[in-house]
Amino acid sequence: MDDTKKIMLSGIQPSGDLHLGNYLGAIKNWADRVEEFDCYYFMADLHTITVRQNPADLRRRSLEQLAQYIACGLDPEKNTLFFQSHVPAHAQLGWVLDCYTMFGELSRMTQFKDKSAKHKDNINAGLFTYPALMAADILLYQPDYVPVGEDQKQHVELTRDVAQRFNGIYGPVFKIPEPYIPKAGARIMGLTVPGSKMSKSIPEGCVFLMEKPEDIQRKFRRAVTDSDTERCVRYDPVAKPGVSNLMNIYSAITGRTFEAIEAEFDGQGYGAFKPKVGEAVIECLRPIREEATRILKDKGYLEGVYRAGAEKASRVANKTLRKVYKKVGFVQP
Ligand code: TYM
């Protein structure tokens, strides 16, 4: 580890194929910061089993996710890439932090409320204590920043509260991390239901990183716009949530401001705007898809990447875990 650099860490659950929300809300931001930070990115596979998974699909998607991380620009020579389940310290610190996280705090988590409503037949203890494991994922690496989309902010805030509580009892064990949320792309909404965030659970409104260009374009052409009479491209998330979401996507990809986008499409209707956003997304994802497909064929290379990643991550994580075990009073092995 380069001790002079600040640390960044984040993860994504391989519970579904990576989508445009994951890319614009999280990964794109990660790849941009590698020279400045010591970076740790993982596949949050332990988290996925809070919801029932098909084992073969989970295994396949986990490897695909690693290939896609690399294809998105996360160079394994410069970033530590690993599977969460390969570093036992996550589960170990997770247990400790379960004992420092309050029932009331966990009950307030939006993701728990959403997922327990969606999976009424499987409201398991792991789903409830998930944020304590996420706190462990983060605090093990003593990061300065946790780059996530808007929906994960609440979990990072809980992580800060738990870390402060622990430090308050035992002294400064954990660094208090900051969420790092992008200005554009932090909350990409579904293309068919602009009122809810883009997610794999509504596939028609979700654009996947590996999707074929013609399918992406079809989804954008069918994107729900707004029933206002104005029919012009203007940013107004309340009155025009559909158009504003497309503008947000276009802005996150091209780097253009909303004013510049309004000017670009001045006098043109939604019919011209939607395929233009589709094209920008297709061109942005094309090299990622091609590179991920190529990398995925080389299983030996991927194995080398995740083994080296787990080895480095374990070294860093175990250092924090040893300190925690000592502080709480466990006998040194
Ligand atoms: P997950 O797997 O649901 O999502 C991964 C990342 O993608 C972002 N994201 C979005 N951003 C913008 N618009 C969207 N529609 C959208 N959908 C998803 C999320 O905010 C997230 O940054 N609990 C985490 C995974 C996790 C984690 C961690 C993250 C486990 N341990 C430690 C950071 C640090 C989760 O379920 O994200």
CSV table of C-alpha atoms and ligand atoms in Angstrom, one decimal:
chain,number,residue,atom,x,y,z
A,1,MET,CA,0.0,0.0,0.0
A,2,ASP,CA,1.2,3.5,-0.8
A,3,ASP,CA,0.8,5.2,2.6
A,4,THR,CA,0.9,8.7,1.1
A,5,LYS,CA,-2.2,8.2,-1.0
A,6,LYS,CA,-5.8,8.5,0.3
A,7,ILE,CA,-7.9,5.4,0.1
A,8,MET,CA,-11.0,4.7,-1.9
A,9,LEU,CA,-13.2,1.6,-1.6
A,10,SER,CA,-16.5,0.4,-3.0
A,11,GLY,CA,-18.4,-2.7,-4.0
A,12,ILE,CA,-21.3,-3.9,-6.1
A,13,GLN,CA,-23.4,-7.0,-5.6
A,14,PRO,CA,-23.2,-9.6,-8.4
A,15,SER,CA,-26.9,-10.2,-7.9
A,16,GLY,CA,-27.7,-9.1,-11.4
A,17,ASP,CA,-25.9,-8.0,-14.6
A,18,LEU,CA,-24.2,-4.6,-14.2
A,19,HIS,CA,-26.4,-1.8,-15.6
A,20,LEU,CA,-26.1,1.8,-16.6
A,21,GLY,CA,-27.1,3.0,-13.1
A,22,ASN,CA,-24.2,1.0,-11.6
A,23,TYR,CA,-21.8,2.4,-14.2
A,24,LEU,CA,-22.8,6.1,-14.0
A,25,GLY,CA,-23.5,6.1,-10.3
A,26,ALA,CA,-20.4,4.2,-9.2
A,27,ILE,CA,-17.9,2.5,-11.5
A,28,LYS,CA,-17.3,5.5,-13.9
A,29,ASN,CA,-16.3,7.5,-10.9
A,30,TRP,CA,-14.0,4.8,-9.6
A,31,ALA,CA,-12.0,4.5,-12.8
A,32,ASP,CA,-11.4,8.3,-13.0
A,33,ARG,CA,-9.6,8.5,-9.6
A,34,VAL,CA,-7.0,5.8,-9.7
A,35,GLU,CA,-3.9,8.1,-9.9
A,36,GLU,CA,-5.0,10.0,-6.8
A,37,PHE,CA,-6.1,7.2,-4.6
A,38,ASP,CA,-5.2,3.7,-3.4
A,39,CYS,CA,-8.3,1.9,-4.6
A,40,TYR,CA,-10.1,-1.3,-3.5
A,41,TYR,CA,-13.1,-2.6,-5.4
A,42,PHE,CA,-14.8,-5.8,-4.8
A,43,MET,CA,-17.7,-8.0,-5.8
A,44,ALA,CA,-20.0,-8.0,-2.8
A,45,ASP,CA,-20.9,-11.7,-3.2
A,46,LEU,CA,-21.6,-12.2,0.6
A,47,HIS,CA,-24.3,-9.6,0.3
A,48,THR,CA,-26.1,-11.3,-2.6
A,49,ILE,CA,-27.3,-14.3,-0.6
A,50,THR,CA,-29.6,-12.1,1.5
A,51,VAL,CA,-31.8,-12.8,-1.4
A,52,ARG,CA,-32.1,-16.3,-2.8
A,53,GLN,CA,-29.6,-16.9,-5.7
A,54,ASN,CA,-29.1,-19.6,-8.3
A,55,PRO,CA,-25.6,-20.8,-7.5
A,56,ALA,CA,-24.4,-21.3,-11.1
A,57,ASP,CA,-25.7,-17.9,-12.1
A,58,LEU,CA,-24.1,-16.2,-9.1
A,59,ARG,CA,-20.7,-17.8,-10.0
A,60,ARG,CA,-21.0,-16.8,-13.6
A,61,ARG,CA,-22.1,-13.2,-12.9
A,62,SER,CA,-19.4,-12.8,-10.3
A,63,LEU,CA,-16.7,-13.6,-12.9
A,64,GLU,CA,-18.4,-11.4,-15.5
A,65,GLN,CA,-18.5,-8.6,-13.1
A,66,LEU,CA,-14.8,-8.8,-12.5
A,67,ALA,CA,-14.2,-8.8,-16.3
A,68,GLN,CA,-16.5,-5.8,-16.6
A,69,TYR,CA,-14.7,-3.9,-13.8
A,70,ILE,CA,-11.5,-4.3,-15.7
A,71,ALA,CA,-13.2,-3.4,-19.0
A,72,CYS,CA,-14.5,-0.2,-17.4
A,73,GLY,CA,-11.0,0.9,-16.9
A,74,LEU,CA,-10.1,-0.5,-13.5
A,75,ASP,CA,-6.5,-1.7,-14.2
A,76,PRO,CA,-5.8,-4.6,-11.8
A,77,GLU,CA,-2.1,-3.4,-11.6
A,78,LYS,CA,-3.3,-0.1,-10.1
A,79,ASN,CA,-6.5,-1.2,-8.3
A,80,THR,CA,-7.1,-4.0,-5.8
A,81,LEU,CA,-9.9,-6.1,-7.3
A,82,PHE,CA,-11.3,-9.0,-5.3
A,83,PHE,CA,-14.2,-11.1,-4.2
A,84,GLN,CA,-15.6,-10.3,-0.8
A,85,SER,CA,-16.0,-14.0,0.1
A,86,HIS,CA,-12.2,-14.5,-0.4
A,87,VAL,CA,-11.3,-12.2,2.4
A,88,PRO,CA,-12.7,-13.8,5.6
A,89,ALA,CA,-12.1,-10.6,7.6
A,90,HIS,CA,-15.3,-9.1,6.1
A,91,ALA,CA,-17.5,-11.7,7.8
A,92,GLN,CA,-15.4,-11.6,11.0
A,93,LEU,CA,-15.6,-7.8,11.4
A,94,GLY,CA,-19.2,-8.0,10.3
A,95,TRP,CA,-20.0,-10.1,13.3
A,96,VAL,CA,-18.3,-7.7,15.7
A,97,LEU,CA,-20.1,-4.7,14.2
A,98,ASP,CA,-23.4,-6.5,14.4
A,99,CYS,CA,-22.9,-6.1,18.2
A,100,TYR,CA,-22.3,-2.3,17.8
A,101,THR,CA,-25.2,-1.6,15.5
A,102,MET,CA,-28.6,-1.0,16.9
A,103,PHE,CA,-31.9,-2.7,16.0
A,104,GLY,CA,-33.6,0.7,15.6
A,105,GLU,CA,-30.9,1.9,13.2
A,106,LEU,CA,-31.2,-1.2,11.0
A,107,SER,CA,-35.0,-0.9,11.0
A,108,ARG,CA,-34.7,2.5,9.4
A,109,MET,CA,-32.7,1.4,6.4
A,110,THR,CA,-34.6,2.0,3.2
A,111,GLN,CA,-33.0,-0.9,1.3
A,112,PHE,CA,-34.2,-3.3,4.1
A,113,LYS,CA,-37.7,-1.9,3.9
A,114,ASP,CA,-37.7,-2.2,0.1
A,115,LYS,CA,-36.2,-5.6,-0.1
A,116,SER,CA,-38.3,-7.1,2.7
A,117,ALA,CA,-41.4,-5.8,0.9
A,118,LYS,CA,-40.3,-7.4,-2.3
A,119,HIS,CA,-39.2,-10.8,-0.7
A,120,LYS,CA,-41.9,-11.3,1.9
A,121,ASP,CA,-41.2,-15.0,2.0
A,122,ASN,CA,-37.6,-14.6,2.9
A,123,ILE,CA,-37.0,-11.7,5.4
A,124,ASN,CA,-33.9,-13.3,6.8
A,125,ALA,CA,-31.6,-12.1,9.5
A,126,GLY,CA,-28.8,-11.4,7.0
A,127,LEU,CA,-31.1,-9.0,5.1
A,128,PHE,CA,-31.6,-7.1,8.3
A,129,THR,CA,-28.0,-6.9,9.5
A,130,TYR,CA,-26.6,-6.3,5.9
A,131,PRO,CA,-25.6,-2.7,6.7
A,132,ALA,CA,-23.3,-3.9,9.5
A,133,LEU,CA,-21.5,-6.2,7.1
A,134,MET,CA,-21.3,-3.3,4.7
A,135,ALA,CA,-19.8,-1.2,7.5
A,136,ALA,CA,-17.2,-3.9,8.0
A,137,ASP,CA,-16.5,-4.0,4.2
A,138,ILE,CA,-15.7,-0.3,4.4
A,139,LEU,CA,-14.0,0.1,7.8
A,140,LEU,CA,-11.5,-2.7,7.3
A,141,TYR,CA,-9.7,-0.7,4.7
A,142,GLN,CA,-9.7,2.7,6.5
A,143,PRO,CA,-10.9,4.5,3.4
A,144,ASP,CA,-11.2,8.2,3.1
A,145,TYR,CA,-14.0,8.0,0.4
A,146,VAL,CA,-16.7,5.5,-0.6
A,147,PRO,CA,-17.8,6.3,-4.1
A,148,VAL,CA,-21.5,5.1,-4.4
A,149,GLY,CA,-24.8,6.2,-6.0
A,150,GLU,CA,-27.3,8.2,-4.0
A,151,ASP,CA,-29.2,5.1,-2.8
A,152,GLN,CA,-26.2,3.9,-0.8
A,153,LYS,CA,-25.6,7.1,1.1
A,154,GLN,CA,-27.8,6.0,4.0
A,155,HIS,CA,-25.6,2.9,4.5
A,156,VAL,CA,-22.4,4.9,4.4
A,157,GLU,CA,-23.9,7.3,7.0
A,158,LEU,CA,-24.7,4.4,9.2
A,159,THR,CA,-21.1,3.1,8.8
A,160,ARG,CA,-19.9,6.5,10.0
A,161,ASP,CA,-22.2,6.3,13.1
A,162,VAL,CA,-21.1,2.8,13.9
A,163,ALA,CA,-17.4,3.7,13.5
A,164,GLN,CA,-17.9,6.8,15.7
A,165,ARG,CA,-19.6,4.7,18.4
A,166,PHE,CA,-16.8,2.1,18.3
A,167,ASN,CA,-14.1,4.8,18.4
A,168,GLY,CA,-15.9,6.5,21.3
A,169,ILE,CA,-15.6,3.3,23.4
A,170,TYR,CA,-12.1,2.1,22.4
A,171,GLY,CA,-10.2,5.1,20.9
A,172,PRO,CA,-9.4,5.9,17.3
A,173,VAL,CA,-9.6,2.5,15.6
A,174,PHE,CA,-11.5,3.4,12.4
A,175,LYS,CA,-11.1,6.2,10.0
A,176,ILE,CA,-14.5,7.9,9.4
A,177,PRO,CA,-15.2,7.7,5.7
A,178,GLU,CA,-17.1,10.1,3.5
A,179,PRO,CA,-19.6,9.1,0.9
A,180,TYR,CA,-18.4,10.3,-2.6
A,181,ILE,CA,-21.4,10.8,-4.8
A,182,PRO,CA,-21.2,12.0,-8.4
A,183,LYS,CA,-22.8,15.3,-9.5
A,184,ALA,CA,-24.4,13.7,-12.6
A,185,GLY,CA,-25.5,10.1,-12.6
A,186,ALA,CA,-26.0,9.6,-8.8
A,187,ARG,CA,-29.5,8.5,-9.3
A,188,ILE,CA,-30.4,7.1,-12.7
A,189,MET,CA,-34.1,6.3,-13.0
A,190,GLY,CA,-35.7,3.5,-15.0
A,191,LEU,CA,-36.6,4.2,-18.6
A,192,THR,CA,-40.1,2.8,-18.3
A,193,VAL,CA,-40.8,4.1,-14.8
A,194,PRO,CA,-38.9,7.3,-14.3
A,195,GLY,CA,-40.3,7.4,-10.7
A,196,SER,CA,-38.2,4.5,-9.5
A,197,LYS,CA,-34.4,4.0,-9.8
A,198,MET,CA,-33.0,2.0,-12.7
A,199,SER,CA,-32.6,-1.6,-11.5
A,200,LYS,CA,-32.5,-5.1,-12.9
A,201,SER,CA,-35.9,-5.8,-11.3
A,202,ILE,CA,-37.6,-3.9,-14.2
A,203,PRO,CA,-35.5,-5.2,-17.2
A,204,GLU,CA,-37.4,-3.2,-19.9
A,205,GLY,CA,-36.4,0.0,-18.3
A,206,CYS,CA,-32.9,-1.1,-17.5
A,207,VAL,CA,-29.9,-0.8,-19.8
A,208,PHE,CA,-27.3,-3.5,-19.2
A,209,LEU,CA,-23.6,-2.9,-19.8
A,210,MET,CA,-23.3,-6.0,-22.1
A,211,GLU,CA,-26.5,-5.4,-24.0
A,212,LYS,CA,-26.5,-5.3,-27.8
A,213,PRO,CA,-26.7,-1.9,-29.4
A,214,GLU,CA,-30.0,-2.5,-31.1
A,215,ASP,CA,-31.6,-3.6,-27.8
A,216,ILE,CA,-30.2,-0.5,-26.1
A,217,GLN,CA,-31.5,1.8,-28.9
A,218,ARG,CA,-35.0,0.1,-28.7
A,219,LYS,CA,-35.1,0.8,-25.0
A,220,PHE,CA,-34.3,4.4,-25.5
A,221,ARG,CA,-36.8,4.9,-28.3
A,222,ARG,CA,-39.5,3.4,-26.0
A,223,ALA,CA,-38.3,5.4,-23.0
A,224,VAL,CA,-41.3,7.1,-21.2
A,225,THR,CA,-41.1,10.8,-21.6
A,226,ASP,CA,-43.6,13.2,-20.2
A,227,SER,CA,-47.2,14.0,-21.0
A,228,ASP,CA,-46.7,17.7,-20.8
A,229,THR,CA,-47.8,19.8,-23.8
A,230,GLU,CA,-44.5,21.7,-24.0
A,231,ARG,CA,-42.7,18.7,-25.6
A,232,CYS,CA,-39.3,20.4,-25.3
A,233,VAL,CA,-36.1,19.2,-23.8
A,234,ARG,CA,-35.9,21.1,-20.5
A,235,TYR,CA,-34.5,20.0,-17.1
A,236,ASP,CA,-37.3,19.8,-14.5
A,237,PRO,CA,-37.3,16.6,-12.5
A,238,VAL,CA,-40.7,17.3,-10.9
A,239,ALA,CA,-42.7,18.3,-14.0
A,240,LYS,CA,-40.6,16.3,-16.5
A,241,PRO,CA,-39.1,13.3,-14.7
A,242,GLY,CA,-38.6,11.2,-17.9
A,243,VAL,CA,-36.9,13.8,-19.9
A,244,SER,CA,-34.8,15.0,-16.9
A,245,ASN,CA,-33.6,11.4,-16.4
A,246,LEU,CA,-32.5,11.2,-20.1
A,247,MET,CA,-30.8,14.5,-19.7
A,248,ASN,CA,-29.0,13.3,-16.6
A,249,ILE,CA,-27.8,10.2,-18.5
A,250,TYR,CA,-26.7,12.3,-21.5
A,251,SER,CA,-24.9,14.8,-19.2
A,252,ALA,CA,-23.1,12.0,-17.2
A,253,ILE,CA,-21.9,10.5,-20.4
A,254,THR,CA,-21.0,13.6,-22.5
A,255,GLY,CA,-20.0,15.9,-19.6
A,256,ARG,CA,-22.3,18.5,-21.0
A,257,THR,CA,-24.3,20.8,-18.6
A,258,PHE,CA,-28.1,20.8,-18.7
A,259,GLU,CA,-28.1,24.3,-20.2
A,260,ALA,CA,-25.9,23.0,-23.0
A,261,ILE,CA,-28.2,20.1,-23.6
A,262,GLU,CA,-31.3,22.3,-23.7
A,263,ALA,CA,-29.5,24.5,-26.3
A,264,GLU,CA,-28.4,21.5,-28.3
A,265,PHE,CA,-32.0,20.2,-28.6
A,266,ASP,CA,-33.7,23.6,-28.8
A,267,GLY,CA,-36.7,23.4,-31.2
A,268,GLN,CA,-36.5,19.6,-31.4
A,269,GLY,CA,-39.0,17.3,-29.9
A,270,TYR,CA,-38.5,14.2,-27.8
A,271,GLY,CA,-38.5,12.1,-31.0
A,272,ALA,CA,-35.0,13.5,-31.9
A,273,PHE,CA,-33.7,13.5,-28.4
A,274,LYS,CA,-34.3,10.0,-27.3
A,275,PRO,CA,-32.3,8.2,-30.0
A,276,LYS,CA,-29.5,10.7,-29.6
A,277,VAL,CA,-29.2,9.7,-25.9
A,278,GLY,CA,-29.4,6.0,-27.0
A,279,GLU,CA,-26.5,6.6,-29.4
A,280,ALA,CA,-24.3,8.3,-26.8
A,281,VAL,CA,-24.9,5.3,-24.4
A,282,ILE,CA,-24.2,2.8,-27.1
A,283,GLU,CA,-20.9,4.4,-28.0
A,284,CYS,CA,-19.9,4.7,-24.4
A,285,LEU,CA,-20.7,1.0,-23.7
A,286,ARG,CA,-19.3,-0.4,-26.9
A,287,PRO,CA,-15.6,-0.6,-26.0
A,288,ILE,CA,-16.6,-1.9,-22.5
A,289,ARG,CA,-18.6,-4.7,-23.9
A,290,GLU,CA,-16.0,-5.7,-26.4
A,291,GLU,CA,-13.2,-5.6,-23.9
A,292,ALA,CA,-15.2,-7.5,-21.2
A,293,THR,CA,-16.0,-10.2,-23.8
A,294,ARG,CA,-12.3,-10.6,-24.6
A,295,ILE,CA,-11.2,-10.7,-21.0
A,296,LEU,CA,-13.9,-13.2,-20.0
A,297,LYS,CA,-12.4,-15.7,-22.3
A,298,ASP,CA,-9.1,-15.7,-20.3
A,299,LYS,CA,-10.1,-17.5,-17.1
A,300,GLY,CA,-6.5,-17.9,-16.1
A,301,TYR,CA,-5.9,-14.2,-16.2
A,302,LEU,CA,-9.1,-13.5,-14.2
A,303,GLU,CA,-8.0,-16.0,-11.6
A,304,GLY,CA,-4.6,-14.4,-11.3
A,305,VAL,CA,-6.3,-11.0,-10.8
A,306,TYR,CA,-8.7,-12.1,-8.1
A,307,ARG,CA,-6.1,-14.2,-6.2
A,308,ALA,CA,-3.6,-11.3,-6.1
A,309,GLY,CA,-6.5,-8.9,-5.1
A,310,ALA,CA,-7.6,-11.1,-2.2
A,311,GLU,CA,-4.0,-11.5,-1.0
A,312,LYS,CA,-3.4,-7.8,-0.9
A,313,ALA,CA,-6.9,-7.0,0.5
A,314,SER,CA,-6.5,-9.6,3.2
A,315,ARG,CA,-3.2,-8.1,4.4
A,316,VAL,CA,-4.8,-4.7,4.8
A,317,ALA,CA,-8.1,-6.0,6.3
A,318,ASN,CA,-6.4,-8.3,8.8
A,319,LYS,CA,-4.4,-5.4,10.2
A,320,THR,CA,-7.7,-3.6,11.1
A,321,LEU,CA,-9.3,-6.8,12.3
A,322,ARG,CA,-6.4,-7.7,14.7
A,323,LYS,CA,-6.6,-4.2,16.2
A,324,VAL,CA,-10.4,-4.6,16.7
A,325,TYR,CA,-10.1,-8.0,18.3
A,326,LYS,CA,-7.5,-6.7,20.7
A,327,LYS,CA,-9.6,-3.7,21.6
A,328,VAL,CA,-12.7,-5.7,22.4
A,329,GLY,CA,-10.7,-8.0,24.6
A,330,PHE,CA,-10.1,-11.3,22.6
A,331,VAL,CA,-7.0,-13.3,23.6
A,332,GLN,CA,-4.3,-13.0,20.9
A,333,PRO,CA,-4.0,-16.2,19.0
B,1,TYM,P1,-25.6,-2.2,-5.4
B,1,TYM,O1,-25.0,-3.5,-5.7
B,1,TYM,O2,-27.1,-2.2,-5.3
B,1,TYM,O3,-25.2,-1.1,-6.4
B,1,TYM,C1,-23.9,-0.8,-6.7
B,1,TYM,C2,-23.6,0.6,-6.9
B,1,TYM,O4,-24.4,1.1,-8.0
B,1,TYM,C3,-25.1,2.3,-7.6
B,1,TYM,N1,-26.4,2.3,-8.2
B,1,TYM,C4,-26.9,3.3,-8.9
B,1,TYM,N2,-26.4,4.6,-9.1
B,1,TYM,C5,-27.2,5.4,-9.8
B,1,TYM,N3,-28.4,5.1,-10.3
B,1,TYM,C6,-28.9,3.9,-10.1
B,1,TYM,N4,-30.1,3.6,-10.6
B,1,TYM,C7,-28.2,2.9,-9.4
B,1,TYM,N5,-28.4,1.6,-9.0
B,1,TYM,C8,-27.3,1.2,-8.3
B,1,TYM,C9,-25.2,2.1,-6.1
B,1,TYM,O5,-25.5,3.3,-5.4
B,1,TYM,C10,-23.9,1.5,-5.7
B,1,TYM,O6,-22.9,2.5,-5.6
B,1,TYM,N6,-24.8,-2.3,-0.5
B,1,TYM,C11,-24.2,-2.0,-1.8
B,1,TYM,C12,-23.0,-2.9,-2.2
B,1,TYM,C13,-21.9,-2.8,-1.1
B,1,TYM,C14,-21.0,-1.7,-0.9
B,1,TYM,C15,-20.2,-2.1,0.2
B,1,TYM,C16,-20.9,-0.5,-1.5
B,1,TYM,C17,-21.7,-3.8,-0.2
B,1,TYM,N7,-20.6,-3.4,0.6
B,1,TYM,C18,-19.2,-1.3,0.6
B,1,TYM,C19,-19.9,0.3,-1.0
B,1,TYM,C20,-19.0,-0.1,0.0
B,1,TYM,C21,-25.3,-2.3,-2.9
B,1,TYM,O7,-26.2,-3.0,-2.6
B,1,TYM,O8,-25.0,-1.6,-4.0
